[in-house]
Amino acid sequence: MKKMKAFLIGIFTVFCGSTGMKAQDIYLSIPENNIFNRSEFTSVPTRVMTNANRTNWDYAFFGLLPIAPTFTSVSGPNFTHSSSSSTLPSSTLLWQLESMGGQLPSTGYSGSLPGFQSFSTSAIKWFEPPLSIIFGGGFNRGNINFTFKIPAAQFTANTYRAGNYSMDISQNYNDFTPYNFKTILVIPSSVRWLTTSLTKYIEISSLNDYRITGTRVLNLDNAEIAHTVDFNLWAKAAATNIQFTSSKGVPGTRNISSIKLGSNGSTLTPKALSADFQNFSATSFSVVAGNRNNFSPELYVSSEDFKNLFFEAGTYTFELNFNARSTDNSISSPQNTAVQVKVLPLSEITIPSSGRNVNFNFNTAAQYTNGQSQTIPNQIILSNNESFELYVKSDENYFKKGGLQTNINSNILQIGVDGSSVNAPLSKTPQKILFNGTPVLDRGLNIKYTIPPAGAQSLVGKENTTYSINVYYSFTAI
């Protein structure tokens, strides 16, 4: 009786040990470079099963019908994510036998190695044994290794979210262990800028840019961020002020809050820049097929601020600090962009058609005795984004009659800006009539024309006809 008891205990111990064996799952870590660059992933030879005993395939019907080894997905047609509803199709992952016990099994008579295949809910053969045991064809004991790959097109077509995607697989050879296992794709948590716009140069070369009534938009070009986690775009200015250097080398500053950061479309919520990080995302950027998000950051300046703060010729520089942060703030990807706005020296003098002719008529003795004066309202509309002086000159030193030069000197006509004490005698040499002008856009000037008594009296006895001369206005930057 004692011997029987010992025998029963031994049987129980062996049974418990066999049920405690745990399947070895296959973990395939997919590098972020393959995901973000959409380049084919190929694994190193990976042990999937182990064969400790046998060296030949199974055959049925007296060894005449080979039984091919197979894989079958018992969890469905997709890889499922461990912590979300995200899935990947079985076609994502391809596999092929690499070796059994260190080398490929013999193909013998009509045996064959299938090409790369994907898992399925139907049994998929991973090797085609010879047609009959008679023709031989076996394999070595040891590790059964496979090569896995994910084609580049799969990275473009699917969404790879950080975490583990798994599929439960069973195989049909009892002597190969494990009999059941999980194939797990491990996706790293990562956010990475793909565009490296470290500098942005914007040039303003037309006064019309300052005549726009709506908001001025400065495009920072397309931005592309690759990611396996949802993220928000945070941004700030590196300093509270924009640094300004005039075209003459004079430094200055502008407040950064005059500029808003937004985007083309509704991706970013426009907000005034500051030296503190703000979340500009209208909603978080979700992981999408292809694992890339594109958007176009833009800078906005009101028309008034653009005219008042960014009109003067020179260079305006500031730095933007971007940071793509995962929604749980566990990982981030910073990028800085130096912005340089170059405003070229711009000037313009416009004389409306109504003010292009100034006529003096001498019909009375008083007009010859006392001279004449007239002011043309807003005869000159001038714009200049540098400090300037305004000059006037004639094309000749004498008036003309019918295209021919006379002896009437141009200096009998004096020209000045209304309200100024300067009245410059007209000559071929430029004469200054406005001093220390500050940058201005579309300023109207009332121009005063005077023929003083002495000049008027010099016309006495001249032929009764029309005498003309051309008048030119010009700037000189100071």
PDB file of N, CA and C in Angstrom, residues 28 41 49 66 73 87 109 119 195 205 227 247-248 336 355 427 474:
ATOM      1  N   LEU A  28       8.559  41.924 -31.702  1.00  0.00           N
ATOM      2  CA  LEU A  28       9.279  42.584 -32.797  1.00  0.00           C
ATOM      3  C   LEU A  28       9.230  44.092 -32.559  1.00  0.00           C
ATOM      4  N   PHE A  41      11.011  47.502 -43.056  1.00  0.00           N
ATOM      5  CA  PHE A  41      11.617  46.905 -41.863  1.00  0.00           C
ATOM      6  C   PHE A  41      11.860  45.422 -42.121  1.00  0.00           C
ATOM      7  N   MET A  49      10.015  29.028 -32.728  1.00  0.00           N
ATOM      8  CA  MET A  49       9.741  27.755 -32.064  1.00  0.00           C
ATOM      9  C   MET A  49      11.058  27.020 -31.863  1.00  0.00           C
ATOM     10  N   PRO A  66       2.239  14.356 -47.480  1.00  0.00           N
ATOM     11  CA  PRO A  66       2.908  15.208 -46.484  1.00  0.00           C
ATOM     12  C   PRO A  66       1.917  16.104 -45.746  1.00  0.00           C
ATOM     13  N   SER A  73      -3.991  32.238 -37.322  1.00  0.00           N
ATOM     14  CA  SER A  73      -4.378  33.252 -36.345  1.00  0.00           C
ATOM     15  C   SER A  73      -5.654  32.812 -35.657  1.00  0.00           C
ATOM     16  N   THR A  87      -6.099  48.988 -34.637  1.00  0.00           N
ATOM     17  CA  THR A  87      -5.723  47.674 -35.171  1.00  0.00           C
ATOM     18  C   THR A  87      -4.805  47.840 -36.368  1.00  0.00           C
ATOM     19  N   TYR A 109      12.248  16.006 -53.189  1.00  0.00           N
ATOM     20  CA  TYR A 109      11.447  15.938 -54.403  1.00  0.00           C
ATOM     21  C   TYR A 109      10.180  16.760 -54.218  1.00  0.00           C
ATOM     22  N   PHE A 119      -0.037  36.306 -41.751  1.00  0.00           N
ATOM     23  CA  PHE A 119      -0.909  35.439 -40.964  1.00  0.00           C
ATOM     24  C   PHE A 119      -2.347  35.555 -41.458  1.00  0.00           C
ATOM     25  N   THR A 195      10.523  68.445 -40.824  1.00  0.00           N
ATOM     26  CA  THR A 195      11.013  69.659 -41.476  1.00  0.00           C
ATOM     27  C   THR A 195      11.952  70.376 -40.521  1.00  0.00           C
ATOM     28  N   SER A 205       9.061  94.367 -50.187  1.00  0.00           N
ATOM     29  CA  SER A 205       9.678  95.153 -51.251  1.00  0.00           C
ATOM     30  C   SER A 205       8.685  96.063 -51.970  1.00  0.00           C
ATOM     31  N   HIS A 227       4.864  61.176 -35.760  1.00  0.00           N
ATOM     32  CA  HIS A 227       4.580  60.843 -34.357  1.00  0.00           C
ATOM     33  C   HIS A 227       3.810  59.536 -34.263  1.00  0.00           C
ATOM     34  N   SER A 247      17.952 100.660 -41.588  1.00  0.00           N
ATOM     35  CA  SER A 247      18.834 100.615 -42.757  1.00  0.00           C
ATOM     36  C   SER A 247      20.079 101.458 -42.546  1.00  0.00           C
ATOM     37  N   LYS A 248      20.054 102.331 -41.539  1.00  0.00           N
ATOM     38  CA  LYS A 248      21.219 103.154 -41.222  1.00  0.00           C
ATOM     39  C   LYS A 248      21.994 102.627 -40.027  1.00  0.00           C
ATOM     40  N   ASN A 336      13.513  75.280 -33.115  1.00  0.00           N
ATOM     41  CA  ASN A 336      13.559  76.733 -33.122  1.00  0.00           C
ATOM     42  C   ASN A 336      13.636  77.246 -34.553  1.00  0.00           C
ATOM     43  N   GLY A 355      -3.102 118.014 -60.219  1.00  0.00           N
ATOM     44  CA  GLY A 355      -2.111 118.988 -59.754  1.00  0.00           C
ATOM     45  C   GLY A 355      -0.867 119.034 -60.601  1.00  0.00           C
ATOM     46  N   SER A 427      15.900 126.121 -59.730  1.00  0.00           N
ATOM     47  CA  SER A 427      17.089 126.070 -60.590  1.00  0.00           C
ATOM     48  C   SER A 427      17.342 124.626 -60.985  1.00  0.00           C
ATOM     49  N   SER A 474      12.359 115.140 -55.630  1.00  0.00           N
ATOM     50  CA  SER A 474      13.138 113.929 -55.342  1.00  0.00           C
ATOM     51  C   SER A 474      13.453 113.832 -53.853  1.00  0.00           C
TER      52      SER A 474
END
